[in-house]
């Protein structure tokens, strides 16, 4: 797992994947992690893979229920492309089975929708290992 | 006969959205049984279809004004038709997610669909009476309709 606690000089690159435009904008607007820079967004799993290849993000926020390719399948493919990518599932699917399946495919954290700004930032901090470093 | 626990799950999914996303709780009106066909819908409606142990639909229907203010409370300045559709879909998505958590594999719950237009036809099954739960938030009122047999 990459160490982001010492990344003062290099931005941490974030890709946002969600089929909802308002959710993509909300995550971009609400995240307040120092050095976290949004490098792209995608509205389904297929597009996410294309944007991922083009932007090489360190961190991905991933919705689950999306057209064309869902978030679970997309997580699996992104981890194959970059095994140390950090993936935060951001989904309204609140059942434990979905969370377990996402983790088994390679996701690193889970945030339920709806979320407050504080919950989003805490989830990102925890994902990046910054929870005690900030 | 609709189970009170089921209704509570759908209601919680709805009110949770206002409380968490807009940081301002919604309140409930007195639930009632619709007497004549499908309850009237507002401009924007998010619908989920339920099958399995229960069959029917659950929908959240809200006026443009309520959704516009909700978007603004979420710091979203773009209150376009597309974003209002997106928002009502997200509320329905939360209702669906809660139901999957609470009911597990007893129910198969669809991905939400969004219908816009006050005259749009959202058709519950003909052989069950919909339960209507008024949802009040700020000066606006919406409805959660549960029609399961």
Tab-separated table of C-alpha atoms in Angstrom:
chain	number	residue	atom	x	y	z
A	1	UNK	CA	0.000	0.000	0.000
A	2	UNK	CA	1.418	3.421	-0.921
A	3	UNK	CA	2.445	5.788	1.881
A	4	UNK	CA	0.670	9.125	1.462
A	5	UNK	CA	1.643	10.524	4.840
A	6	UNK	CA	4.846	12.018	3.367
A	7	UNK	CA	3.412	13.185	0.040
A	8	UNK	CA	3.681	16.922	0.674
A	9	UNK	CA	5.355	17.611	-2.655
A	10	UNK	CA	3.379	15.312	-4.929
A	11	UNK	CA	-0.391	15.533	-5.427
A	12	UNK	CA	-2.436	12.415	-4.730
A	13	UNK	CA	-4.427	11.739	-7.870
A	14	UNK	CA	-8.156	11.034	-7.488
A	15	UNK	CA	-10.596	9.545	-10.008
A	16	UNK	CA	-14.336	9.847	-9.219
A	17	UNK	CA	-16.663	7.187	-10.670
A	18	UNK	CA	-20.426	7.605	-10.263
A	19	UNK	CA	-23.342	7.605	-12.702
A	20	UNK	CA	-24.846	10.571	-10.885
A	21	UNK	CA	-23.548	13.930	-12.036
A	22	UNK	CA	-24.495	15.584	-8.747
A	23	UNK	CA	-22.591	12.936	-6.783
A	24	UNK	CA	-19.450	13.363	-8.897
A	25	UNK	CA	-19.596	17.125	-8.416
A	26	UNK	CA	-20.366	16.750	-4.710
A	27	UNK	CA	-17.341	14.531	-4.065
A	28	UNK	CA	-15.082	16.878	-6.016
A	29	UNK	CA	-16.399	19.936	-4.188
A	30	UNK	CA	-16.536	18.437	-0.711
A	31	UNK	CA	-13.236	16.678	-0.429
A	32	UNK	CA	-10.778	18.789	1.516
A	33	UNK	CA	-7.770	16.514	1.767
A	34	UNK	CA	-4.512	18.390	1.252
A	35	UNK	CA	-2.674	17.348	-1.912
A	36	UNK	CA	-5.660	15.346	-3.204
A	37	UNK	CA	-6.243	16.421	-6.791
A	38	UNK	CA	-9.151	15.277	-8.956
A	39	UNK	CA	-7.662	14.083	-12.240
A	40	UNK	CA	-10.785	12.666	-13.833
A	41	UNK	CA	-14.331	11.403	-13.498
A	42	UNK	CA	-16.426	8.736	-15.174
A	43	UNK	CA	-20.106	7.818	-15.207
A	44	UNK	CA	-19.829	4.037	-15.623
A	45	UNK	CA	-17.347	1.214	-15.234
A	46	UNK	CA	-16.273	1.092	-18.870
A	47	UNK	CA	-15.551	4.798	-19.015
A	48	UNK	CA	-13.743	4.519	-15.670
A	49	UNK	CA	-11.242	2.061	-17.141
A	50	UNK	CA	-10.509	4.395	-20.061
A	51	UNK	CA	-10.062	7.415	-17.781
A	52	UNK	CA	-8.011	5.328	-15.363
A	53	UNK	CA	-5.579	4.340	-18.140
A	54	UNK	CA	-5.308	7.961	-19.277
A	55	UNK	CA	-4.846	9.578	-15.854
A	56	UNK	CA	-3.146	6.924	-13.667
A	57	UNK	CA	-4.869	7.866	-10.399
A	58	UNK	CA	-3.682	6.797	-6.935
A	59	UNK	CA	-7.170	6.813	-5.434
A	60	UNK	CA	-10.635	6.050	-6.830
A	61	UNK	CA	-14.095	6.685	-5.383
A	62	UNK	CA	-16.405	4.087	-6.905
A	63	UNK	CA	-20.195	3.829	-7.075
A	64	UNK	CA	-21.582	0.306	-7.436
A	65	UNK	CA	-24.867	0.546	-9.315
A	66	UNK	CA	-23.980	1.920	-12.741
A	67	UNK	CA	-24.880	1.122	-16.359
A	68	UNK	CA	-22.648	-0.880	-18.750
A	69	UNK	CA	-20.270	-2.138	-16.052
A	70	UNK	CA	-21.009	-2.017	-12.335
A	71	UNK	CA	-18.586	-0.897	-9.652
A	72	UNK	CA	-17.744	-4.368	-8.364
A	73	UNK	CA	-16.566	-5.571	-11.788
A	74	UNK	CA	-14.769	-2.293	-12.353
A	75	UNK	CA	-12.881	-2.602	-9.035
A	76	UNK	CA	-11.599	-5.997	-10.111
A	77	UNK	CA	-10.358	-4.631	-13.442
A	78	UNK	CA	-8.722	-1.546	-11.928
A	79	UNK	CA	-6.855	-3.645	-9.375
A	80	UNK	CA	-5.553	-5.818	-12.230
A	81	UNK	CA	-4.262	-2.662	-13.946
A	82	UNK	CA	-2.715	-1.185	-10.787
A	83	UNK	CA	-2.604	-3.479	-7.753
A	84	UNK	CA	-1.749	-0.725	-5.252
A	85	UNK	CA	-4.578	1.645	-6.238
A	86	UNK	CA	-6.767	2.635	-3.280
A	87	UNK	CA	-10.505	2.314	-3.902
A	88	UNK	CA	-13.267	3.762	-1.743
A	89	UNK	CA	-16.712	2.350	-2.537
A	90	UNK	CA	-19.355	5.097	-2.248
A	91	UNK	CA	-22.744	3.457	-2.568
A	92	UNK	CA	-26.332	3.431	-1.338
A	93	UNK	CA	-26.185	-0.365	-1.212
A	94	UNK	CA	-25.990	-0.704	2.533
A	95	UNK	CA	-25.956	-4.480	2.906
A	96	UNK	CA	-22.965	-6.308	4.314
A	97	UNK	CA	-22.773	-8.802	1.432
A	98	UNK	CA	-22.139	-6.018	-1.078
A	99	UNK	CA	-19.392	-4.499	1.071
A	100	UNK	CA	-17.711	-7.889	1.513
A	101	UNK	CA	-17.866	-8.623	-2.213
A	102	UNK	CA	-16.307	-5.242	-3.038
A	103	UNK	CA	-13.516	-5.798	-0.512
A	104	UNK	CA	-12.847	-9.263	-1.902
A	105	UNK	CA	-12.414	-7.775	-5.368
A	106	UNK	CA	-9.865	-5.307	-4.026
A	107	UNK	CA	-11.675	-2.260	-2.630
A	108	UNK	CA	-10.137	-0.714	0.487
A	109	UNK	CA	-13.014	1.172	2.109
A	110	UNK	CA	-16.768	1.654	2.045
A	111	UNK	CA	-18.835	4.835	2.491
A	112	UNK	CA	-22.612	4.672	2.479
A	113	UNK	CA	-24.726	7.189	0.595
A	114	UNK	CA	-26.047	9.585	1.626
A	115	UNK	CA	-22.989	11.069	3.302
A	116	UNK	CA	-22.068	14.360	4.904
A	117	UNK	CA	-18.943	16.302	3.944
A	118	UNK	CA	-17.357	15.256	7.212
A	119	UNK	CA	-18.069	11.567	6.587
A	120	UNK	CA	-16.559	11.805	3.103
A	121	UNK	CA	-13.383	13.432	4.347
A	122	UNK	CA	-13.018	11.021	7.242
A	123	UNK	CA	-13.412	8.072	4.863
A	124	UNK	CA	-10.788	9.512	2.499
A	125	UNK	CA	-8.401	10.228	5.369
A	126	UNK	CA	-8.776	6.707	6.641
A	127	UNK	CA	-8.247	5.308	3.165
A	128	UNK	CA	-5.072	7.321	2.694
A	129	UNK	CA	-3.751	6.477	6.135
A	130	UNK	CA	-3.965	10.135	7.076
A	131	UNK	CA	-6.479	9.797	9.880
A	132	UNK	CA	-3.853	10.404	12.548
A	133	UNK	CA	-1.343	12.278	10.384
A	134	UNK	CA	-3.499	15.353	9.617
B	1	UNK	CA	-51.332	-6.440	4.390
B	2	UNK	CA	-48.302	-4.209	4.589
B	3	UNK	CA	-45.913	-4.856	7.417
B	4	UNK	CA	-45.118	-1.800	9.578
B	5	UNK	CA	-41.436	-2.751	9.637
B	6	UNK	CA	-41.340	-2.626	5.855
B	7	UNK	CA	-42.894	0.829	5.818
B	8	UNK	CA	-40.402	2.000	8.442
B	9	UNK	CA	-37.469	0.878	6.295
B	10	UNK	CA	-38.739	2.797	3.268
B	11	UNK	CA	-39.497	5.889	5.355
B	12	UNK	CA	-36.057	5.800	6.973
B	13	UNK	CA	-34.370	5.575	3.575
B	14	UNK	CA	-36.201	8.732	2.533
B	15	UNK	CA	-35.791	10.882	5.630
B	16	UNK	CA	-32.164	9.828	6.016
B	17	UNK	CA	-31.387	11.503	2.714
B	18	UNK	CA	-32.583	14.906	3.930
B	19	UNK	CA	-30.975	14.546	7.328
B	20	UNK	CA	-27.543	13.521	6.071
B	21	UNK	CA	-27.194	15.159	2.651
B	22	UNK	CA	-28.878	18.466	3.517
B	23	UNK	CA	-28.192	18.408	7.269
B	24	UNK	CA	-31.838	19.253	7.940
B	25	UNK	CA	-34.362	16.642	9.035
B	26	UNK	CA	-37.653	16.041	7.232
B	27	UNK	CA	-40.847	15.332	9.139
B	28	UNK	CA	-43.612	12.872	8.387
B	29	UNK	CA	-47.276	13.605	7.875
B	30	UNK	CA	-50.002	11.157	8.758
B	31	UNK	CA	-49.907	8.118	6.470
B	32	UNK	CA	-53.092	7.226	4.636
B	33	UNK	CA	-54.410	4.646	2.222
B	34	UNK	CA	-55.089	5.930	-1.269
B	35	UNK	CA	-58.704	5.375	-2.103
B	36	UNK	CA	-58.922	6.007	-5.813
B	37	UNK	CA	-56.206	4.462	-7.953
B	38	UNK	CA	-52.645	5.714	-8.058
B	39	UNK	CA	-51.824	8.748	-5.900
B	40	UNK	CA	-50.974	11.846	-7.901
B	41	UNK	CA	-47.291	12.427	-8.566
B	42	UNK	CA	-45.260	15.637	-8.423
B	43	UNK	CA	-42.846	16.804	-11.156
B	44	UNK	CA	-40.075	14.329	-10.278
B	45	UNK	CA	-40.477	10.716	-9.197
B	46	UNK	CA	-37.963	7.990	-8.399
B	47	UNK	CA	-39.456	4.517	-8.660
B	48	UNK	CA	-38.188	1.157	-7.440
B	49	UNK	CA	-39.831	-2.114	-8.344
B	50	UNK	CA	-40.056	-4.910	-5.799
B	51	UNK	CA	-40.467	-8.599	-6.520
B	52	UNK	CA	-40.002	-11.805	-4.552
B	53	UNK	CA	-41.887	-12.284	-1.287
B	54	UNK	CA	-43.646	-8.982	-2.014
B	55	UNK	CA	-44.517	-7.465	-5.360
B	56	UNK	CA	-45.203	-3.921	-6.367
B	57	UNK	CA	-43.597	-0.522	-6.448
B	58	UNK	CA	-42.277	2.075	-4.036
B	59	UNK	CA	-41.811	5.641	-5.191
B	60	UNK	CA	-40.684	8.994	-3.895
B	61	UNK	CA	-42.287	11.898	-5.692
B	62	UNK	CA	-41.318	15.514	-5.088
B	63	UNK	CA	-42.009	18.957	-6.512
B	64	UNK	CA	-39.336	20.885	-8.375
B	65	UNK	CA	-39.140	23.506	-5.593
B	66	UNK	CA	-38.249	20.979	-2.918
B	67	UNK	CA	-35.558	19.330	-5.025
B	68	UNK	CA	-34.127	22.682	-6.075
B	69	UNK	CA	-33.705	23.777	-2.454
B	70	UNK	CA	-32.318	20.371	-1.515
B	71	UNK	CA	-29.695	20.659	-4.260
B	72	UNK	CA	-28.811	24.152	-3.097
B	73	UNK	CA	-28.477	22.932	0.496
B	74	UNK	CA	-25.998	20.396	-0.875
B	75	UNK	CA	-24.024	23.342	-2.316
B	76	UNK	CA	-24.975	22.441	-5.877
B	77	UNK	CA	-25.623	25.573	-7.916
B	78	UNK	CA	-26.645	23.749	-11.103
B	79	UNK	CA	-30.359	23.101	-10.617
B	80	UNK	CA	-30.980	21.895	-14.165
B	81	UNK	CA	-33.670	19.367	-15.067
B	82	UNK	CA	-30.948	16.709	-15.422
B	83	UNK	CA	-29.636	17.338	-11.928
B	84	UNK	CA	-33.142	17.318	-10.432
B	85	UNK	CA	-33.736	13.926	-12.104
B	86	UNK	CA	-30.382	12.801	-10.769
B	87	UNK	CA	-31.316	13.885	-7.251
B	88	UNK	CA	-34.700	12.163	-7.126
B	89	UNK	CA	-32.940	9.050	-8.447
B	90	UNK	CA	-30.389	9.279	-5.631
B	91	UNK	CA	-33.156	9.483	-3.026
B	92	UNK	CA	-34.798	6.407	-4.569
B	93	UNK	CA	-31.392	4.739	-4.658
B	94	UNK	CA	-31.046	5.276	-0.911
B	95	UNK	CA	-34.513	3.828	-0.303
B	96	UNK	CA	-33.535	0.822	-2.418
B	97	UNK	CA	-30.202	0.380	-0.613
B	98	UNK	CA	-31.854	0.426	2.807
B	99	UNK	CA	-34.460	-2.081	1.695
B	100	UNK	CA	-31.785	-4.455	0.403
B	101	UNK	CA	-29.971	-4.228	3.712
B	102	UNK	CA	-33.081	-4.840	5.833
B	103	UNK	CA	-34.866	-7.395	3.675
B	104	UNK	CA	-31.903	-9.211	2.139
B	105	UNK	CA	-32.886	-11.873	-0.325
B	106	UNK	CA	-36.583	-11.853	0.637
B	107	UNK	CA	-37.072	-9.078	-1.904
B	108	UNK	CA	-35.552	-8.411	-5.299
B	109	UNK	CA	-35.311	-4.643	-5.607
B	110	UNK	CA	-34.705	-2.926	-8.914
B	111	UNK	CA	-32.343	-0.122	-9.751
B	112	UNK	CA	-34.415	3.078	-9.522
B	113	UNK	CA	-35.973	4.647	-12.578
B	114	UNK	CA	-36.765	8.344	-12.774
B	115	UNK	CA	-39.974	9.768	-14.207
B	116	UNK	CA	-40.440	13.486	-14.744
B	117	UNK	CA	-43.664	15.369	-15.348
B	118	UNK	CA	-46.629	15.865	-13.062
B	119	UNK	CA	-48.917	13.955	-15.375
B	120	UNK	CA	-46.584	10.999	-15.784
B	121	UNK	CA	-48.159	7.683	-15.182
B	122	UNK	CA	-46.587	5.738	-12.360
B	123	UNK	CA	-48.799	2.699	-12.118
B	124	UNK	CA	-48.993	0.640	-8.940
B	125	UNK	CA	-50.475	-2.866	-9.172
B	126	UNK	CA	-54.253	-2.594	-9.527
B	127	UNK	CA	-55.043	-5.114	-6.803
B	128	UNK	CA	-53.441	-3.348	-3.855
B	129	UNK	CA	-54.055	-0.045	-2.140
B	130	UNK	CA	-51.063	2.260	-1.937
B	131	UNK	CA	-49.962	3.639	1.423
B	132	UNK	CA	-49.049	7.310	1.107
B	133	UNK	CA	-46.629	8.893	3.589
B	134	UNK	CA	-46.377	12.683	3.304
B	135	UNK	CA	-42.809	13.966	3.735
B	136	UNK	CA	-42.442	17.584	4.826
B	137	UNK	CA	-39.176	19.465	4.545
B	138	UNK	CA	-38.838	23.215	5.065
B	139	UNK	CA	-41.942	24.640	3.364
B	140	UNK	CA	-42.226	21.806	0.845
B	141	UNK	CA	-44.112	18.534	0.777
B	142	UNK	CA	-43.372	15.327	-1.083
B	143	UNK	CA	-44.811	11.817	-0.914
B	144	UNK	CA	-43.469	8.369	-0.352
B	145	UNK	CA	-45.839	5.800	-1.828
B	146	UNK	CA	-45.590	2.137	-0.915
B	147	UNK	CA	-47.719	-0.257	-2.898
B	148	UNK	CA	-46.790	-3.880	-2.216
B	149	UNK	CA	-48.913	-7.020	-2.223
